[in-house]
Coordinates of C-alpha atoms in Angstrom, one line a residue:
M254 CA 19.1 32.3 10.4
A255 CA 16.4 30.0 12.1
A256 CA 16.7 28.4 15.9
G257 CA 19.1 25.5 15.2
G258 CA 21.2 27.2 12.5
G259 CA 20.2 27.4 8.9
V260 CA 17.9 29.4 7.3
R261 CA 14.2 29.2 6.6
A262 CA 13.0 28.3 3.4
A263 CA 13.2 31.6 1.1
S264 CA 10.1 33.3 0.2
S265 CA 8.1 32.9 -3.1
M266 CA 10.0 35.8 -4.3
E267 CA 13.5 34.6 -4.0
T268 CA 16.0 31.9 -5.4
P269 CA 16.5 29.9 -1.7
S270 CA 20.3 29.8 -1.5
W271 CA 19.9 25.9 -0.1
A272 CA 18.9 24.8 -3.2
A273 CA 21.4 23.0 -5.3
R274 CA 21.4 22.3 -8.9
I275 CA 23.2 19.1 -9.5
R276 CA 24.7 18.1 -13.1
G277 CA 26.4 14.6 -14.1
A278 CA 29.5 13.9 -15.8
D279 CA 28.2 14.8 -19.2
G280 CA 27.3 18.5 -17.7
Q281 CA 23.6 18.0 -18.0
I282 CA 21.3 18.9 -14.9
V283 CA 20.4 15.7 -13.4
G284 CA 18.3 17.1 -10.5
A285 CA 18.3 19.3 -7.3
G286 CA 19.6 18.8 -3.5
I287 CA 19.3 20.7 -0.4
L288 CA 22.2 22.4 1.2
L289 CA 21.7 20.8 5.1
S290 CA 25.0 22.4 6.2
P291 CA 28.3 24.3 4.7
D292 CA 29.6 21.1 3.4
R293 CA 26.5 18.4 3.1
V294 CA 23.9 18.3 0.6
L295 CA 20.9 15.9 0.5
T296 CA 19.7 14.4 -3.1
C297 CA 18.2 11.6 -4.8
A298 CA 20.3 8.3 -5.2
H299 CA 19.0 8.2 -8.3
V300 CA 20.2 11.5 -8.9
V301 CA 23.5 10.3 -8.1
D302 CA 23.1 7.1 -10.3
A303 CA 22.5 9.4 -13.1
A304 CA 25.5 12.0 -12.5
A305 CA 27.6 8.8 -13.9
G306 CA 30.1 9.0 -11.1
R307 CA 31.2 13.0 -11.6
I308 CA 28.5 15.4 -9.6
T309 CA 28.8 18.9 -9.4
A310 CA 26.6 21.1 -6.9
E311 CA 25.9 24.2 -8.5
F312 CA 24.2 27.0 -5.9
V313 CA 21.9 29.5 -8.3
G314 CA 20.7 31.5 -5.0
A315 CA 24.3 32.6 -3.6
T316 CA 24.6 36.1 -3.6
G317 CA 27.2 37.9 -5.9
H318 CA 26.8 37.6 -9.8
S319 CA 28.2 34.2 -10.2
V320 CA 26.8 30.7 -9.2
P321 CA 29.3 28.7 -7.3
S322 CA 30.2 25.5 -8.7
M323 CA 31.9 22.6 -6.6
A324 CA 32.5 18.8 -6.8
A325 CA 30.7 16.5 -4.6
W326 CA 30.5 12.8 -3.6
V327 CA 28.6 10.8 -1.7
D328 CA 29.5 11.2 2.1
G329 CA 30.6 7.5 3.3
D330 CA 27.9 5.4 3.0
A331 CA 25.1 7.6 2.9
Y332 CA 23.6 6.2 0.1
V333 CA 20.4 4.3 -0.3
P334 CA 19.4 2.9 -4.0
E335 CA 16.0 2.7 -4.5
T336 CA 14.5 -1.1 -3.8
Q337 CA 10.7 -1.9 -4.9
D338 CA 9.2 -5.3 -2.7
A339 CA 7.2 -8.1 -4.3
D340 CA 4.6 -5.5 -5.1
G341 CA 6.4 -2.7 -7.1
D342 CA 6.2 -0.8 -3.7
P343 CA 9.4 1.3 -3.5
S344 CA 11.6 2.0 -0.8
G345 CA 15.0 4.5 0.0
D346 CA 16.5 6.9 -2.8
V347 CA 18.2 9.0 -0.8
A348 CA 22.0 10.0 -0.4
L349 CA 24.0 12.3 1.5
L350 CA 27.0 14.4 -0.5
R351 CA 30.0 16.1 0.8
L352 CA 31.2 19.3 -1.2
E353 CA 34.7 19.9 -2.2
R354 CA 34.6 23.2 -0.4
P355 CA 31.7 24.5 2.1
R356 CA 29.7 27.3 1.7
P357 CA 28.1 29.7 4.0
A358 CA 27.0 28.3 7.0
E359 CA 23.7 31.0 6.7
E360 CA 22.4 29.7 3.1
A361 CA 21.9 26.2 4.8
V362 CA 18.9 24.6 5.9
R363 CA 17.2 22.4 8.0
L364 CA 14.9 19.8 7.7
H365 CA 11.4 20.2 10.2
R366 CA 9.7 17.1 11.6
L367 CA 6.0 18.3 10.7
S368 CA 2.8 16.4 9.6
A369 CA 1.9 16.6 6.0
S370 CA -1.5 16.0 5.1
N371 CA -3.6 18.7 3.4
R372 CA -0.6 21.0 3.5
D373 CA -0.1 23.6 0.6
V374 CA 3.6 23.0 -0.3
R375 CA 6.0 24.7 -3.1
M376 CA 9.3 23.3 -4.2
Y377 CA 12.3 24.7 -6.1
G378 CA 13.3 22.4 -8.9
F379 CA 15.3 22.5 -12.5
P380 CA 13.0 21.1 -15.4
E381 CA 13.6 21.4 -18.4
D382 CA 13.8 25.2 -20.1
H383 CA 14.3 26.3 -16.6
N384 CA 18.0 25.9 -16.1
G385 CA 18.1 28.6 -13.3
G386 CA 15.4 26.8 -11.4
I387 CA 11.5 27.3 -11.0
W388 CA 9.3 26.8 -8.1
F389 CA 6.2 24.5 -8.7
R390 CA 3.4 24.4 -6.3
A391 CA 1.1 21.1 -5.0
T392 CA -0.8 20.2 -2.1
V393 CA -0.1 17.1 -0.2
V394 CA -2.8 14.5 -0.1
G395 CA -1.3 11.8 2.6
G396 CA 1.0 8.7 2.7
C397 CA 1.6 6.3 0.4
G398 CA 3.4 2.5 0.2
R399 CA 5.2 1.1 2.6
D400 CA 7.8 3.4 3.1
G401 CA 6.2 6.1 4.5
Q402 CA 6.7 8.3 1.3
V403 CA 4.0 11.2 0.5
Q404 CA 1.7 12.0 -2.2
L405 CA 1.2 15.5 -3.7
I406 CA -1.2 16.9 -6.2
P407 CA 0.4 19.1 -8.6
T408 CA -1.7 22.6 -8.3
S409 CA -1.4 22.8 -12.1
P410 CA -0.6 20.3 -14.6
G411 CA 2.7 22.7 -15.4
E412 CA 3.8 21.9 -11.9
L413 CA 4.1 18.2 -12.0
A414 CA 8.0 17.2 -10.9
S415 CA 9.6 16.5 -13.8
P416 CA 13.3 15.3 -14.3
G417 CA 16.0 18.2 -13.0
C418 CA 13.3 18.2 -9.9
S419 CA 13.9 14.7 -8.0
G420 CA 15.5 16.0 -4.7
A421 CA 14.2 19.4 -4.7
G422 CA 13.1 20.6 -1.0
V423 CA 9.6 20.5 -0.1
A424 CA 8.9 23.5 1.7
D425 CA 5.3 24.6 3.6
S426 CA 3.9 27.4 1.9
L427 CA 2.8 29.4 5.0
T428 CA 6.2 28.8 7.1
G429 CA 8.8 28.2 4.2
E430 CA 9.9 25.2 6.7
V431 CA 11.2 22.3 4.6
F432 CA 9.9 19.2 5.9
G433 CA 10.7 17.2 2.7
M434 CA 12.3 16.0 -0.6
V435 CA 10.8 15.4 -4.2
L436 CA 11.3 12.0 -5.4
T437 CA 9.6 11.7 -8.6
G438 CA 6.5 12.5 -10.9
Q439 CA 4.2 10.3 -12.6
K440 CA 0.9 10.6 -15.0
D441 CA -0.7 7.5 -14.7
A442 CA -2.5 5.8 -17.5
H443 CA -5.9 7.5 -16.7
G444 CA -3.9 10.9 -17.0
N445 CA -4.0 11.6 -12.8
L446 CA -0.9 13.5 -11.7
F447 CA 0.9 12.6 -8.9
S448 CA 4.4 13.8 -7.1
F449 CA 6.3 11.9 -4.5
M450 CA 8.2 13.2 -1.4
T451 CA 9.9 11.7 1.1
P452 CA 9.2 13.6 4.4
A453 CA 12.1 14.2 7.2
E454 CA 11.7 11.4 9.3
T455 CA 11.7 8.6 6.6
I456 CA 15.1 10.5 5.4
V457 CA 16.3 9.9 8.7
R458 CA 15.4 6.6 8.9
H459 CA 17.4 5.9 6.2
L460 CA 20.1 8.2 6.7
H461 CA 21.4 8.5 10.5
H462 CA 23.9 11.0 8.9
V463 CA 21.1 13.5 8.5
H464 CA 19.8 13.0 11.8
P465 CA 22.3 16.4 13.3
F466 CA 20.4 18.3 10.2
T467 CA 16.9 17.8 11.5
V468 CA 15.0 20.0 13.9
G469 CA 11.8 19.2 15.7
R470 CA 10.7 16.9 18.5
T471 CA 10.2 13.2 17.2
A472 CA 6.6 12.4 16.8
V473 CA 6.1 9.5 19.5
D474 CA 6.6 10.4 22.9
D475 CA 9.3 7.9 24.7
R476 CA 7.0 6.1 27.2
L477 CA 5.0 5.2 24.4
R478 CA 8.0 3.6 22.0
S479 CA 8.4 -0.6 21.8
T480 CA 10.7 -2.2 24.1
G481 CA 12.6 -5.4 23.3
D482 CA 10.2 -6.9 25.9
D483 CA 7.4 -6.1 23.5
A484 CA 8.3 -8.9 21.0
S485 CA 7.4 -11.6 23.0
D486 CA 4.6 -13.8 21.9
T487 CA 2.6 -13.4 24.9
L488 CA 2.2 -9.5 24.8
L489 CA 0.4 -9.6 21.4
D490 CA -3.5 -8.9 21.8
E491 CA -4.0 -9.8 18.3
P492 CA -7.8 -8.7 17.7
F493 CA -6.6 -5.2 19.2
A494 CA -3.3 -5.1 17.0
Q495 CA -5.7 -5.7 14.2
G496 CA -7.8 -3.0 15.1
L497 CA -5.2 -0.9 15.7
A498 CA -3.3 -1.7 12.1
A499 CA -6.8 -1.4 10.7
W500 CA -7.1 2.3 11.7
L501 CA -3.3 3.1 11.0
R502 CA -4.1 2.0 7.3
D503 CA -7.1 4.6 7.2
D504 CA -9.7 2.3 7.5
G505 CA -12.0 4.8 7.1
Q506 CA -12.9 5.3 10.6
Q507 CA -12.3 8.9 11.5
V508 CA -12.3 8.3 15.1
K509 CA -11.0 4.7 17.1
I510 CA -11.5 5.1 21.1
S511 CA -10.2 1.9 22.6
V512 CA -9.4 1.3 26.5
V513 CA -6.3 -0.1 27.7
R514 CA -6.3 -0.9 31.2
P515 CA -3.4 -0.4 34.1
G516 CA -1.5 -3.7 34.3
D517 CA -3.3 -4.9 30.8
S518 CA 0.4 -5.8 30.0
A519 CA -0.4 -7.5 26.7
R520 CA -2.8 -4.9 25.0
A521 CA -0.1 -2.2 26.4
A522 CA 2.5 -3.7 24.5
T523 CA 0.7 -4.3 21.7
L524 CA -0.4 -0.8 21.6
R525 CA 3.2 0.7 21.8
R526 CA 4.1 -2.1 19.1
A527 CA 1.8 -0.4 16.7
I528 CA 2.8 3.3 17.5
T529 CA 6.4 2.3 17.0
L530 CA 5.7 0.3 13.6
A531 CA 3.5 3.5 12.5
D532 CA 6.2 5.9 12.9
R533 CA 8.5 6.7 9.7
E534 CA 11.5 7.1 11.9
L535 CA 11.0 4.1 14.4
R536 CA 9.9 1.7 11.8
T537 CA 13.4 0.3 10.8
A538 CA 14.0 -2.8 8.7
A539 CA 14.4 -4.7 11.8
S540 CA 11.3 -4.0 14.1
V541 CA 9.1 -4.5 10.7
H542 CA 10.9 -7.8 10.2
R543 CA 10.2 -9.2 13.3
A544 CA 6.8 -8.0 13.0
S545 CA 6.1 -10.1 9.7
L546 CA 6.4 -12.9 11.9
D547 CA 3.4 -12.4 13.8
P548 CA -0.6 -13.0 12.4
P549 CA -1.5 -10.8 9.4
G550 CA -3.3 -7.8 9.2
T551 CA -1.3 -7.2 12.3
I552 CA 1.3 -4.5 11.0
P553 CA 0.5 -0.9 10.4
S554 CA 1.3 1.3 7.2
A555 CA 4.4 3.5 8.1
G556 CA 3.1 7.5 8.3
G557 CA -0.3 5.6 10.2
H558 CA -0.1 8.6 12.2
D559 CA 1.6 12.1 12.6
L560 CA 1.6 12.4 16.5
A561 CA 1.7 10.1 19.2
V562 CA 1.1 11.6 22.6
D563 CA 1.1 10.4 26.4
A564 CA -1.3 12.6 27.7
D565 CA -0.7 11.5 31.8
G566 CA 0.0 14.6 33.7
L567 CA 0.2 17.1 30.9
T568 CA -2.3 20.1 30.8
C569 CA -5.0 20.7 27.7
A570 CA -2.4 24.0 26.7
E571 CA 0.7 21.6 26.7
I572 CA -0.7 18.8 24.5
A573 CA -2.0 22.2 22.0
E574 CA 1.2 23.5 21.9
R575 CA 3.0 20.0 21.1
I576 CA -0.1 19.4 18.5
S577 CA 0.5 22.9 16.8
E578 CA 4.4 22.2 17.0
R579 CA 3.8 19.2 15.1
M580 CA 1.3 21.2 12.5
G581 CA 4.4 23.7 11.6
L582 CA 1.6 26.3 13.2
R583 CA 2.9 29.6 14.5
Q584 CA 1.9 30.3 17.8
H585 CA 3.3 33.3 20.1
S586 CA 1.6 31.7 23.3
A587 CA 0.1 27.5 24.6
D588 CA -3.3 29.6 24.8
L589 CA -3.1 30.7 21.1
A590 CA -2.2 27.1 20.3
T591 CA -6.4 25.9 19.9
D592 CA -7.1 29.0 17.8
G593 CA -4.5 28.4 15.2
I594 CA -5.3 24.4 15.5
R595 CA -9.1 25.4 14.5
D596 CA -8.3 28.3 11.8
T597 CA -5.5 26.0 10.1
K598 CA -7.0 23.6 7.0
A599 CA -4.0 21.2 7.6
T600 CA -5.0 18.1 9.6
L601 CA -3.3 15.0 11.1
S602 CA -3.5 11.8 12.4
L603 CA -3.2 11.9 15.9
V604 CA -2.9 9.2 18.8
V605 CA -3.2 10.3 22.6
V606 CA -3.2 7.5 24.9
G607 CA -4.1 8.3 28.6
V608 CA -6.8 10.9 27.6
D609 CA -8.6 10.8 31.1
E610 CA -5.1 10.8 32.7
A611 CA -4.8 14.4 31.4
V612 CA -4.6 17.2 33.9
D613 CA -7.7 18.2 32.8
P614 CA -9.8 15.5 30.4
P615 CA -12.7 17.6 29.5
A616 CA -10.7 20.9 28.5
L617 CA -8.7 17.9 26.2
L618 CA -12.1 16.6 24.8
D619 CA -13.0 20.2 23.9
L620 CA -9.6 20.2 22.2
L621 CA -10.0 16.6 20.3
E622 CA -13.4 18.2 19.0
V623 CA -11.9 20.7 17.5
L624 CA -9.3 18.5 15.8
R625 CA -12.2 16.2 15.1
A626 CA -14.3 18.8 13.4
G627 CA -11.4 19.8 11.4
G628 CA -10.8 16.3 9.5
S629 CA -8.4 15.5 12.2
R630 CA -8.2 11.4 12.8
L631 CA -8.1 10.5 16.1
L632 CA -6.9 7.3 17.6
L633 CA -7.9 8.1 21.8
V634 CA -6.9 5.2 24.3
F635 CA -8.8 5.7 27.7
R636 CA -7.3 3.7 31.2
T637 CA -10.8 3.0 32.3
A638 CA -13.9 3.3 30.6
G639 CA -15.7 5.6 33.2
A640 CA -18.1 8.6 32.7
L641 CA -15.0 10.7 30.6
H642 CA -14.9 7.7 28.1
R643 CA -18.8 7.7 27.9
R644 CA -18.7 11.2 27.0
A645 CA -15.7 10.9 24.4
R646 CA -18.1 7.8 22.6
D647 CA -21.1 10.0 22.8
E648 CA -19.3 13.6 21.8
L649 CA -16.5 12.3 19.4
L650 CA -18.2 9.0 18.0
I651 CA -22.0 8.3 18.2
R652 CA -23.4 11.9 17.3
P653 CA -20.5 12.5 14.9
A654 CA -21.8 9.3 13.3
R655 CA -26.0 10.2 13.5
E656 CA -24.7 13.5 11.9
R657 CA -22.5 11.6 9.1
R658 CA -25.3 8.7 8.6
A659 CA -28.2 11.8 8.0
Q660 CA -25.8 13.3 5.7
L661 CA -24.9 10.5 3.7
V662 CA -28.6 9.4 3.5
E663 CA -29.2 13.0 2.1
R664 CA -26.8 12.8 -0.6
L665 CA -28.4 9.7 -1.5
R666 CA -31.6 10.9 -2.0
E667 CA -30.7 13.6 -4.0
I668 CA -28.5 10.8 -6.1
T669 CA -31.5 8.9 -6.6
G670 CA -34.2 11.7 -6.7
P671 CA -33.5 14.7 -8.7
L672 CA -30.1 14.1 -9.9
A673 CA -31.0 10.8 -11.3
G674 CA -34.1 12.6 -12.8
A675 CA -32.1 15.1 -14.1
L676 CA -30.1 12.1 -16.0
Y677 CA -33.5 10.4 -17.1
E678 CA -34.8 13.4 -18.7
R679 CA -31.8 14.3 -20.8
R680 CA -31.6 10.5 -22.1
A681 CA -35.2 11.3 -23.0
A682 CA -34.5 14.4 -25.0
V683 CA -31.0 12.9 -26.9
V684 CA -29.7 9.4 -27.3
P685 CA -26.5 9.4 -25.0
D686 CA -24.0 8.2 -28.0
G687 CA -21.1 6.8 -26.4
I688 CA -21.9 7.2 -22.6
R689 CA -22.5 3.8 -20.4
P690 CA -26.1 3.2 -18.8
M691 CA -26.1 3.9 -14.8
D692 CA -28.8 1.5 -14.2
S693 CA -26.2 -0.5 -12.0
D694 CA -25.0 2.2 -10.1
L695 CA -28.6 4.0 -9.5
V696 CA -29.8 0.6 -8.0
A697 CA -26.7 0.7 -5.9
A698 CA -27.4 3.4 -4.8
H699 CA -30.7 2.8 -4.2
A700 CA -29.8 -0.2 -2.1
A701 CA -27.6 1.7 -0.1
L702 CA -30.3 4.2 0.8
A703 CA -32.6 1.1 1.9
D704 CA -30.0 -0.1 4.0
L705 CA -29.1 2.7 5.6
T706 CA -32.8 3.5 6.7
R707 CA -33.3 0.2 7.5
A708 CA -30.3 0.0 9.8
E709 CA -30.0 1.3 13.3
D710 CA -28.0 4.4 14.0
D711 CA -25.0 1.9 15.4
P712 CA -21.2 3.3 15.2
G713 CA -20.5 -0.1 14.7
R714 CA -21.8 0.0 11.2
G715 CA -19.0 2.7 10.4
P716 CA -17.6 0.4 7.7
D717 CA -20.4 -0.1 5.6
R718 CA -21.3 3.7 5.8
V719 CA -17.6 4.2 4.5
R720 CA -18.3 2.1 1.6
Y721 CA -21.4 3.7 1.0
E722 CA -19.9 7.1 1.2
R723 CA -17.6 6.0 -1.7
L724 CA -20.5 4.7 -3.2
A725 CA -22.1 8.1 -3.4
E726 CA -19.0 10.0 -4.6
W727 CA -18.5 7.5 -7.2
V728 CA -22.3 7.6 -8.6
A729 CA -22.4 11.5 -8.0
A730 CA -19.6 12.1 -9.9
R731 CA -20.6 9.6 -12.7
L732 CA -24.1 11.1 -12.9
A733 CA -22.7 15.0 -13.0
R734 CA -20.4 13.6 -16.0
H735 CA -23.0 12.0 -17.6
I736 CA -25.2 15.0 -17.3
D737 CA -22.9 17.1 -18.5
R738 CA -22.2 15.6 -21.9
L739 CA -25.8 15.3 -22.7
D740 CA -26.4 18.9 -22.1
R741 CA -23.3 19.5 -24.5
L742 CA -25.5 16.9 -27.0
R743 CA -28.8 18.7 -26.4
D744 CA -26.7 21.8 -26.8
R745 CA -25.3 20.4 -30.1
R746 CA -28.9 19.4 -31.5
D747 CA -30.2 23.0 -30.6
E748 CA -27.3 24.7 -32.8
L749 CA -28.1 21.9 -35.7
S750 CA -31.7 23.3 -35.6
G751 CA -30.9 26.5 -36.0
R752 CA -28.3 25.6 -38.9
L753 CA -31.2 23.9 -40.6
R754 CA -33.6 26.7 -40.0
G755 CA -31.3 29.0 -41.5
Y756 CA -30.3 27.2 -44.3
H757 CA -34.0 26.1 -45.3
V758 CA -34.7 29.7 -45.1
L759 CA -32.0 30.8 -47.6
H760 CA -32.9 28.0 -50.0
Q761 CA -36.6 28.9 -50.2
H762 CA -35.4 32.2 -51.1
S763 CA -33.0 31.5 -53.9
A764 CA -35.5 28.8 -55.2
Q765 CA -37.6 31.5 -55.7
G766 CA -40.6 29.0 -54.7
K767 CA -39.5 26.3 -57.2
E768 CA -39.9 22.8 -55.9
D769 CA -36.8 20.5 -55.6
P770 CA -37.6 17.2 -54.1
A771 CA -33.6 15.9 -53.7
V772 CA -33.2 19.2 -51.6
D773 CA -36.7 18.7 -49.9
A774 CA -36.0 15.5 -49.0
L775 CA -32.7 16.2 -47.2
Y776 CA -34.4 18.9 -45.0
L777 CA -37.5 16.7 -44.3
R778 CA -35.1 13.4 -43.2
A779 CA -32.7 16.3 -41.3
H780 CA -35.9 17.7 -39.7
A781 CA -37.4 14.6 -38.5
L782 CA -34.2 13.5 -37.0
L783 CA -34.3 16.4 -35.1
Q784 CA -37.2 16.4 -33.9
A785 CA -37.4 12.8 -32.7
R786 CA -37.3 12.1 -28.9
P787 CA -34.4 11.0 -28.0
C788 CA -32.7 12.9 -30.7
D789 CA -30.0 10.8 -32.6
V790 CA -27.3 14.1 -32.5
R791 CA -25.0 12.1 -34.7
A792 CA -27.4 10.8 -37.2
A793 CA -29.1 14.2 -36.8
E794 CA -25.4 15.7 -37.5
A795 CA -24.8 14.1 -40.8
A796 CA -28.5 14.8 -42.1
V797 CA -28.1 18.2 -41.5
D798 CA -24.4 18.2 -43.0
A799 CA -26.2 16.5 -46.0
Y800 CA -28.6 19.1 -46.2
T801 CA -26.4 22.1 -46.3
R802 CA -24.1 20.6 -48.8
K803 CA -26.7 20.0 -51.2
V804 CA -28.0 23.6 -50.8
D805 CA -24.4 25.3 -51.1
D806 CA -24.2 23.0 -54.4
R807 CA -27.7 24.4 -55.5
D808 CA -26.8 27.8 -54.7
G809 CA -23.4 27.5 -56.8
Q810 CA -25.1 26.1 -59.5
R811 CA -27.7 29.1 -60.1
R812 CA -24.8 31.9 -59.7
S813 CA -22.8 29.8 -61.7
R814 CA -25.6 30.1 -64.5
L815 CA -26.2 33.8 -63.8
G816 CA -22.6 34.3 -64.4
G817 CA -22.5 32.8 -67.7
S818 CA -25.8 34.5 -68.8
P819 CA -25.6 37.9 -71.7
S820 CA -25.4 40.8 -70.3

């Protein structure tokens, strides 16, 4: 049994005891659920709707030879249907069921408050043809939408969350801790596959009934939470609020460093407001409605950060332990927490307030560099713009910006040089049939390279650099696809050349030196098309087909004549 009651998620070799199979009034499987206590099951509101008034919960992972089955119903008002805003952004879709009969307490599982990004996860659902349930895997991409939902990429196309999986528990693949619930799966117009989950904090915000079954410290330290007094118009620093909201919406800046001096009540209140609104659990409808009256661009996204720590009076080891706990890392002592953070591939968006008020600020900066190097996003707030603030800017902002810019320049040089040359070489060899020209993309890459080489290395140019990084990624990906398609056309041209040569030899042998103007004309046309540069592979293929068909016809006619002659 896990601390706080319940069990950890089952290993990949077991059917989890907490996994509930939900059937509707017609006996069909309509979804899944998570046993949070002996008589409570968490599921999606749309699963309840699909059950059409009669819900049956079945526990396929229970011990024994039979599958326990019992009636269930919504627990009072613990039902929040999915709603959509004017942009079609979904919210809610959670419900808590009460069971007719309790299950053994050791079969239940707790929800864990964990960071999500870059985490490998697995879920146990009941898709079509798998009535007994099946594990399916995914990787967390990050938050999406205003409700704090999280996007997953299936490990393979067959592992997309499908009907029968809604309501399934989402467990960390490494620790087995359940930290969210599957909502739905989706294949978009471009063929991309995505699954979506709602994390523990968002569930608790919608359903306070789930709070007793949720473990782990909340993401925001008490002193960083917004208070009623913070709602005053005079306590909003609008430019600061817009900058915070931009970072919390992931504007492309990995590290943001700010100063909030003691006594600056407006800036301090603005910081608390942003941290609170960006937290999945603290962001309530009332707080968002109140903030919506403020200037545009000052409201951050739900899930904009994973953890907000007040460093005042804390040791580096204590902060590392807090981060490690939030990332779901196992450590036997605080001293090993930093090693775990360094070794994990998981990342988080971290807010640290009062960096220069920690017990050992230089050691804390070393820890923050480990997080930055691992890909985590950092919002760091200092109380004074002193030597420590300057060191942080140099080590966490300016030096990485220089390195990142140098890498981008090198990447753009590769794109506009060797990769572009490889593309033009192939376009000179074969006609790029059905392949859109990339001239405008390469012109944009050249312009970005020129801009970067002219500009001074100023971290303030970060947003432009982010745009150029996305451009480089886009152009490089298109170049790779185009080169691959052109290589396949070249390979097809070579195959056709070999086929033409083979048939020509066979024809000459069977014709025994006799001329056949019709066949020879077809051969010469096909040969000319294959030798042309660039080669029109489609036209050459049609010409080779015409030649080989004619050779086959002539050969068939000769065999027919030979077969009909006297022996």
